[in-house]
Coordinates of C-alpha atoms and ligand atoms in Angstrom, one line a residue:
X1343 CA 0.0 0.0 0.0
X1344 CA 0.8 3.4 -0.7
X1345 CA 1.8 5.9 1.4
X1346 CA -0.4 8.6 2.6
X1347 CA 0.2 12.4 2.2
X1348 CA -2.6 15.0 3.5
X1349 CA -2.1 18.4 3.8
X1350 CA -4.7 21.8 3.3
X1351 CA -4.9 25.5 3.5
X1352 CA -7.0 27.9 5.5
X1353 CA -9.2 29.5 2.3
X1354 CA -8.9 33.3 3.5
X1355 CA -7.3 34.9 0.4
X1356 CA -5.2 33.6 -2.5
X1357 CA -1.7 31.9 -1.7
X1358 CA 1.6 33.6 -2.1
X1359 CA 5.3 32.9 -2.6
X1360 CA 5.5 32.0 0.7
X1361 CA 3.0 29.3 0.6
X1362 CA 5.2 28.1 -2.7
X1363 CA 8.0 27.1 -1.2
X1364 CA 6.9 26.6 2.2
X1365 CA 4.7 23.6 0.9
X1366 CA 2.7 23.6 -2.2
X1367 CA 6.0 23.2 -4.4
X1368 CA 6.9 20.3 -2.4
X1369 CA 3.9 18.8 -3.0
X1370 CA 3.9 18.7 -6.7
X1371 CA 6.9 17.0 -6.2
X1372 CA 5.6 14.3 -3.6
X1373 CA 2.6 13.9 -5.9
X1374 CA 4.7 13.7 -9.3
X1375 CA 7.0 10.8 -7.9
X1376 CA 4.0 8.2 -7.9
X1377 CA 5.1 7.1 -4.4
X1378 CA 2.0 8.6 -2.5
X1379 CA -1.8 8.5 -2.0
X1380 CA -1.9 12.1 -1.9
X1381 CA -4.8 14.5 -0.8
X1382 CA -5.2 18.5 -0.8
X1383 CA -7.7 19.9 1.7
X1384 CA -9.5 23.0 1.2
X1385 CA -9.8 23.8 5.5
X1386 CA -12.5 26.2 5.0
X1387 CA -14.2 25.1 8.6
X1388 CA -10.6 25.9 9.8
X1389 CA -10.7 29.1 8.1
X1390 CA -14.1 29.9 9.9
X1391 CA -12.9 29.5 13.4
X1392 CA -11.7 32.8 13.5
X1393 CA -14.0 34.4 10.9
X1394 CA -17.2 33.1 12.3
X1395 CA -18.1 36.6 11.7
X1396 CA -17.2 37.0 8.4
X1397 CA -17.7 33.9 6.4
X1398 CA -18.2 36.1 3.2
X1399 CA -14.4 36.0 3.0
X1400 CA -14.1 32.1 3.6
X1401 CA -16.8 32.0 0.5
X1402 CA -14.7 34.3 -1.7
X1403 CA -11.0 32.4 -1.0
X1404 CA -12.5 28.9 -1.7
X1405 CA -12.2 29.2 -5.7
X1406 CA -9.3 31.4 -5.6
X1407 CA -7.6 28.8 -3.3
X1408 CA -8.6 26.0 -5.6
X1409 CA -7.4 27.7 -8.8
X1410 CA -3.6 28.4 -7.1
X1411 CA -3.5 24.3 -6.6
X1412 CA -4.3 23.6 -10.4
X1413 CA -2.3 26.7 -11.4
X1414 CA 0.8 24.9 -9.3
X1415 CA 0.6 21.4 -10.7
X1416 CA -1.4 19.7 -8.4
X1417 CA -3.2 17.6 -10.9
X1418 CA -6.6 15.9 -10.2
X1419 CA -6.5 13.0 -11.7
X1420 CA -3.4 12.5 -9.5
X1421 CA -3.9 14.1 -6.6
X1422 CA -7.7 14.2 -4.6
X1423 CA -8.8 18.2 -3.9
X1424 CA -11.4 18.3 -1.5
X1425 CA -13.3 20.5 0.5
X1426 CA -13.4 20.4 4.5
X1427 CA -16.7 21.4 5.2
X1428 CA -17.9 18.7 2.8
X1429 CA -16.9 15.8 5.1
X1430 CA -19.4 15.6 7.7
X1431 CA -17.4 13.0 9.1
X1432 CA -14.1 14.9 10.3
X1433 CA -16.5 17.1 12.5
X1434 CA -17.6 14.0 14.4
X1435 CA -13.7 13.2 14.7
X1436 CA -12.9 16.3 16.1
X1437 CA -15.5 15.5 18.7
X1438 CA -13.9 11.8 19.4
X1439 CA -10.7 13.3 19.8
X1440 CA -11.4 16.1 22.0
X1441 CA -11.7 14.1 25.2
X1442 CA -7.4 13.0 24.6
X1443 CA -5.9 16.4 24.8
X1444 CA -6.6 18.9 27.6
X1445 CA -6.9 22.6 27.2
X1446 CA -3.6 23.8 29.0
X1447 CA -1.9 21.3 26.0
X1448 CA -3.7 23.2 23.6
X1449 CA -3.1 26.8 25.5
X1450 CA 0.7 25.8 25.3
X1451 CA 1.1 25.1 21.8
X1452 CA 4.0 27.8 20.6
X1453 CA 2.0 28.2 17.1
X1454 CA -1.2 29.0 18.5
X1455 CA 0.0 31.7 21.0
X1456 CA 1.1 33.7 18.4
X1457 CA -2.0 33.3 16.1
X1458 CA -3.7 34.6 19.3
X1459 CA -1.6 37.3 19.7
X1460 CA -1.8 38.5 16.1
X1461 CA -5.5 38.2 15.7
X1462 CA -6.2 39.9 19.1
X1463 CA -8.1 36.9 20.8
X1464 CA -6.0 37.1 24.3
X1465 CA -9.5 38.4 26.2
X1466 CA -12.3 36.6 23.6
X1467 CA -10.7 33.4 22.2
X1468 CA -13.3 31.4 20.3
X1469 CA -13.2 27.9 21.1
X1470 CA -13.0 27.0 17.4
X1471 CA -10.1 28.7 17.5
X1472 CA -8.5 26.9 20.6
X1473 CA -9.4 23.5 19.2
X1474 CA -8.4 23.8 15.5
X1475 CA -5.4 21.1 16.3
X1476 CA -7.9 18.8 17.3
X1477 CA -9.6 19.3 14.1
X1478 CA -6.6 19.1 12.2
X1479 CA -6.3 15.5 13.8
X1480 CA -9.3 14.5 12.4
X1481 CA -8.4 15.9 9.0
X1482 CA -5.0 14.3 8.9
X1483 CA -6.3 10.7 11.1
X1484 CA -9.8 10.4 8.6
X1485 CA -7.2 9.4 6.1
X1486 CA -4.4 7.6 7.4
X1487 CA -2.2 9.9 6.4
X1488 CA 1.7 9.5 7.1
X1489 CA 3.2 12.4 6.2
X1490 CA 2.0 15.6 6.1
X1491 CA 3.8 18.6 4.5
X1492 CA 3.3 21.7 6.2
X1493 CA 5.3 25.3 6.6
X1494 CA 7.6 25.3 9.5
X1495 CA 4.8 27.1 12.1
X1496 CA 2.6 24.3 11.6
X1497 CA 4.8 21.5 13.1
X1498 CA 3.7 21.9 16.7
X1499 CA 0.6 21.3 15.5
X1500 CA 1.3 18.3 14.2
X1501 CA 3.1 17.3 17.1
X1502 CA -0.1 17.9 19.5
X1503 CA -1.5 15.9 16.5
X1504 CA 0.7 12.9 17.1
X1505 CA -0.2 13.2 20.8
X1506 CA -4.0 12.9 20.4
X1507 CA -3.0 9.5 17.9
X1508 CA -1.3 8.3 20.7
X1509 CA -3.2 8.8 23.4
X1510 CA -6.6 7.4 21.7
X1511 CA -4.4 4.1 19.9
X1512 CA -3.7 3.7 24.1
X1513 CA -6.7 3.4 24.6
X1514 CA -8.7 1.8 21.9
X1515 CA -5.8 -0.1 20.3
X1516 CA -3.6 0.6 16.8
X1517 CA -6.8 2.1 15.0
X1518 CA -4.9 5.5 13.9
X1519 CA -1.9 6.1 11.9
X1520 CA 0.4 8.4 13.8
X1521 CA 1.7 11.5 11.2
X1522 CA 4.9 13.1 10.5
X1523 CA 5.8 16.8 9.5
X1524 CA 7.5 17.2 6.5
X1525 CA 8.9 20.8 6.7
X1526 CA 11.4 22.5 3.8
X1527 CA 15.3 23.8 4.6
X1528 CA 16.2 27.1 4.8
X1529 CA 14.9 30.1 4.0
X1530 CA 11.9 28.2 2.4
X1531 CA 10.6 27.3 5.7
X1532 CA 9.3 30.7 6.8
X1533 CA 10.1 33.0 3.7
X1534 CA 10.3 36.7 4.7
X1535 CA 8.1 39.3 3.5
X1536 CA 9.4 42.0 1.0
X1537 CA 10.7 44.2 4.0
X1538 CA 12.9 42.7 5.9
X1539 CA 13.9 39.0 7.3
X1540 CA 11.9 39.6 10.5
X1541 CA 8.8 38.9 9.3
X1542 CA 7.0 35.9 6.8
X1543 CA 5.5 36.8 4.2
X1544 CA 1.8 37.6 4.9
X1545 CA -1.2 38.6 3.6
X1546 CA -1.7 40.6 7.1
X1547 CA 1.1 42.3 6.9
X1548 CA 0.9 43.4 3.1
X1549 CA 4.1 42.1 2.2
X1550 CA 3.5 39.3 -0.1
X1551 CA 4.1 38.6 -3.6
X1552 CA 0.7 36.4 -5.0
X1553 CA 1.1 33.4 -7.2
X1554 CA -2.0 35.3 -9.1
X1555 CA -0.2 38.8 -9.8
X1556 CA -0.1 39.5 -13.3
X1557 CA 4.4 40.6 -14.1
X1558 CA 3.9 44.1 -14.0
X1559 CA 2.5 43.9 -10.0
X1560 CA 5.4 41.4 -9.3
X1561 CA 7.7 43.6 -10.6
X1562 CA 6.5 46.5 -8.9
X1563 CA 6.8 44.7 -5.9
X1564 CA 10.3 43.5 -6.1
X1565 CA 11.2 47.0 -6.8
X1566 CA 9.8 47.7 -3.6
X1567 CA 11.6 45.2 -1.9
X1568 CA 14.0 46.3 1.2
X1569 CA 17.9 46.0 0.2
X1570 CA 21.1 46.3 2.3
X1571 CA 20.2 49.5 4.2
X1572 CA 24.0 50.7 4.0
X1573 CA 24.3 49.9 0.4
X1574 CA 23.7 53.8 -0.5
X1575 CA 26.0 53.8 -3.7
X1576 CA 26.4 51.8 -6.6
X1577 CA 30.1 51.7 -5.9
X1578 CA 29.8 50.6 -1.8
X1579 CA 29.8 47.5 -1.3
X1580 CA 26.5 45.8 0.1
X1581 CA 25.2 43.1 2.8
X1582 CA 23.9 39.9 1.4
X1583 CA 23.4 38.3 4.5
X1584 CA 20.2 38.7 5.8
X1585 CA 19.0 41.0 2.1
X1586 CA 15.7 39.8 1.1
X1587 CA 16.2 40.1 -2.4
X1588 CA 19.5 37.8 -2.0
X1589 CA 17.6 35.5 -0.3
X1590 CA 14.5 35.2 -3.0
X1591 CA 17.4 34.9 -5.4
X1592 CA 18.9 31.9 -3.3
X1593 CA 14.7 30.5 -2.8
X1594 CA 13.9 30.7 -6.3
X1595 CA 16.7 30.2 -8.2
X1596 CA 16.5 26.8 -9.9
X1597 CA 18.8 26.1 -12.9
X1598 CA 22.3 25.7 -13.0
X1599 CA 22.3 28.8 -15.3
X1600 CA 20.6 30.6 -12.6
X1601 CA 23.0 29.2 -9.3
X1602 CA 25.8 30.6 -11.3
X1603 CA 24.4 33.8 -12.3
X1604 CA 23.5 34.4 -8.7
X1605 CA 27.1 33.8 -7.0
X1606 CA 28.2 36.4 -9.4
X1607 CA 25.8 38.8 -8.5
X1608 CA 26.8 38.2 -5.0
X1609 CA 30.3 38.2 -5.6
X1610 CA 29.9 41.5 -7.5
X1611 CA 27.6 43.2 -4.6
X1612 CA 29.9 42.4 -1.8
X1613 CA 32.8 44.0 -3.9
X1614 CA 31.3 47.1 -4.6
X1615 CA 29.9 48.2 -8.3
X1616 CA 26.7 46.3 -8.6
X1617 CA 23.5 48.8 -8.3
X1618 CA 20.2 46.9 -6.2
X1619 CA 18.3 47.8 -9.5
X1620 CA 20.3 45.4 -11.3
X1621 CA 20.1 43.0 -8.9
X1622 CA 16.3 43.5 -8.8
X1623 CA 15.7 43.5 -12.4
X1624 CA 17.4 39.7 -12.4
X1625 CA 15.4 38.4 -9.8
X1626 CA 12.3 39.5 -11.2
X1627 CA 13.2 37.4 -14.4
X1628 CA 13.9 34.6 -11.9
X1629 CA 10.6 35.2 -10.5
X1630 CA 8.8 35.2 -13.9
X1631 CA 10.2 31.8 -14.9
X1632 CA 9.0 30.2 -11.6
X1633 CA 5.2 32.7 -11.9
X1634 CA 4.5 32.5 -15.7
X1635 CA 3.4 29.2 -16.0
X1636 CA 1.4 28.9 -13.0
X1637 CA 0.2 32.4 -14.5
X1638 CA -0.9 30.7 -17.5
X1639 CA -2.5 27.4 -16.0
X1640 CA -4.3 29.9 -13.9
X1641 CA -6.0 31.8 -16.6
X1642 CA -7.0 28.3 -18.1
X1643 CA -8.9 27.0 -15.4
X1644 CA -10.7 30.4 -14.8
X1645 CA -12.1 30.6 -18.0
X1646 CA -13.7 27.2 -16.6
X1647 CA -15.0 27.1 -12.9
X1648 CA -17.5 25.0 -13.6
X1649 CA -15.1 22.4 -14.1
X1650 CA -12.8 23.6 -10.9
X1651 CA -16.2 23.2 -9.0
X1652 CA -16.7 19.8 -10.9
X1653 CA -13.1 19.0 -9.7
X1654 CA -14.0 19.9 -6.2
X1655 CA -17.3 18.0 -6.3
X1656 CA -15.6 14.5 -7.3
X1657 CA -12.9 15.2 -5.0
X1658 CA -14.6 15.5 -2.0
X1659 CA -17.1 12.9 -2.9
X1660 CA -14.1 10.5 -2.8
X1661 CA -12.4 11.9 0.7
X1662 CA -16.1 11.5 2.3
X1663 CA -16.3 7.9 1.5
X1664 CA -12.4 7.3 2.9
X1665 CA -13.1 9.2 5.8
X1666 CA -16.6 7.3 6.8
X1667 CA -14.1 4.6 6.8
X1668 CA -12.1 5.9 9.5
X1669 CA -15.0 7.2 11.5
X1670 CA -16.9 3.4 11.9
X1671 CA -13.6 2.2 12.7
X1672 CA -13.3 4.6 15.2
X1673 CA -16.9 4.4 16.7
X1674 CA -16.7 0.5 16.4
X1675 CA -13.5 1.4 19.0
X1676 CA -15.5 3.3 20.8
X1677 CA -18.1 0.6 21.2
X1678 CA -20.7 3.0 20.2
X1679 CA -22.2 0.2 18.0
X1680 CA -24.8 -0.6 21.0
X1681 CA -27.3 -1.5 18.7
X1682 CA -25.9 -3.4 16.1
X1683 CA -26.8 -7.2 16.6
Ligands
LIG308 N1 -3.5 24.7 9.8 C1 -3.0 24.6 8.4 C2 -2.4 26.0 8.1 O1 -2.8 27.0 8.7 C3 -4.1 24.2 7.4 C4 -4.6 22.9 7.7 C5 -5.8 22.5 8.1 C6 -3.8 21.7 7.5 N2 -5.9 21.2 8.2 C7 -4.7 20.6 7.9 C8 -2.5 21.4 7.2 C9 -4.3 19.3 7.8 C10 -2.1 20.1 7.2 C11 -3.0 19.0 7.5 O2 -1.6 26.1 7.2

């Protein structure tokens, strides 16, 4: 039997660069080696738990959402796209699970404190938001999946994910399949935003580069982007160490061609003599041959959304009948089968 991979996205705008690398690149690879069972999760009930008040938002990102996966290379008839809220299963999961994890676990989970903190939810936390791990669980458990490839801030969350598997297989026996994290290297793990290394790139913070901006936005952008802040003169000689534009160029550059090109640019900008412009103007031609096809696939499928939604529709009617099979295991467990002769 194959391997399986699951892994989803909260639907509250389109994805970025920083999604890219972090995860949905790495998952186009996964899916193109053959090796894995692999399925794509739209977490729109994930995405509600702090937008309970604004689901309007959720509605809008879904499509959008959908259309960066196909636009990617995450191919349907390889890979199964499906919708969270479409699997009323995983809800009666989450409620399964909640009773193996206890709320100072949850209140400790590194991730979560600072998506608390950012959102403003120290005095009102919604309890959807406190328990989304333990949804997660049932997302990632419904399926058996093994491996699940997620952006560096997410891995405690798999972790407290591992610790629900454990504690309920303790229990009731080896019903679940305990996951693992796959996270990227480097810079690729939390990719900064335009302006500086000291934060990721985020839709909140207005400093991301979308994989749906048309060339003359992405190159508007990257001449925005924050430099050496000593590098005044072409002639002084500038920082790459911890310059964002350096470290897209190291991120995105793929081909050999590229690699090379770059360590003379570096060379040359240590030394003195090369303008930021110049270095700019290459890695928005780096940027282009990573965003132009996607840019193209993208257009594509939005001339046709009846087919995305057809996509959708097939896909989740598939993850709803895997994950039913989880959840009679897991109430056969339970013993909630009282009334089965
Ligand atoms: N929490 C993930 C994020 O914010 C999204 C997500 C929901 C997810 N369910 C998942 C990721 C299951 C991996 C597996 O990015």
């Amino acid at each position: 039997m194959k391997k399986v991979i699951l892994t989803g996205d909260r639907p509250t705008g389109k994805l970025h660069l920083g999604h890219y690398v972090g995860s949905l690149k790495k998952r186009v690879e996964l899916q193109n080696s053959g090796l894995y069972d692999m399925y794509v999760m739209i977490a729109d009930e994930q995405a509600l738990a702090d937008n309970a008040r604004n689901p309007q938002k959720i509605r809008d990102s879904l499509l959008e959402v959908a259309l960066d996966y196909l636009a990617v290379g995450i191919d349907p008839s390889k890979t199964t796209i499906f919708i969270q809220s479409q699997i009323p299963a995983l809800y009666e999961l989450t409620f399964h699970y909640s009773g193996f994890v206890h709320l100072g676990r949850l209140q400790r989970i590194p991730t979560l404190k600072q998506e608390i903190k950012e959102r403003g939810f120290e005095k009102e936390l919604p309890i959807s938001w406190l328990t989304y791990p333990i949804s997660q669980c049932a997302d990632i458990t419904a399926f058996g999946a093994h491996l699940v490839p997620v952006g560096q801030d997410q891995a405690p969350v798999v972790e407290i994910d591992r610790e629900i598997v454990r504690a309920f297989n303790r229990q009731y026996g080896d019903i679940l399949v305990e996951p693992e994290a796959v996270v990227p290297d480097g810079f690729a793990k939390r990719l900064p935003g335009l302006y500086g290394i000291d934060d990721k790139m985020s839709k909140s913070l207005d400093n991301a580069i979308y994989l749906s901006d048309s060339p003359e936005e992405v190159a508007a952008k990257v001449m925005k982007m924050y430099t050496d802040a000593d590098h005044i003169r072409v002639e002084d000689a500038g920082k790459v160490e911890g310059n964002v534009v350096f470290i897209y160029l190291d991120v995105f550059a793929e081909t050999a061609e590229q690699k090379t090109k770059v360590a003379e640019l570096k060379e040359q900008y240590q030394k003195g003599g090369l303008g930021d412009v110049a270095v700019k103007k290459y890695l928005i031609e780096v940027l282009e041959s990573v965003l132009a096809p996607i840019r193209q696939r993208r257009a594509e499928y939005e001339q046709d959304l009846d087919k995305v939604r057809a996509i959708l529709r097939d896909g989740s009617a598939k993850a709803d009948a895997v994950a039913n099979q989880t959840l009679q295991k897991v109430r056969e467990a339970i013993g909630l089968n009282y009334l089965e002769q």
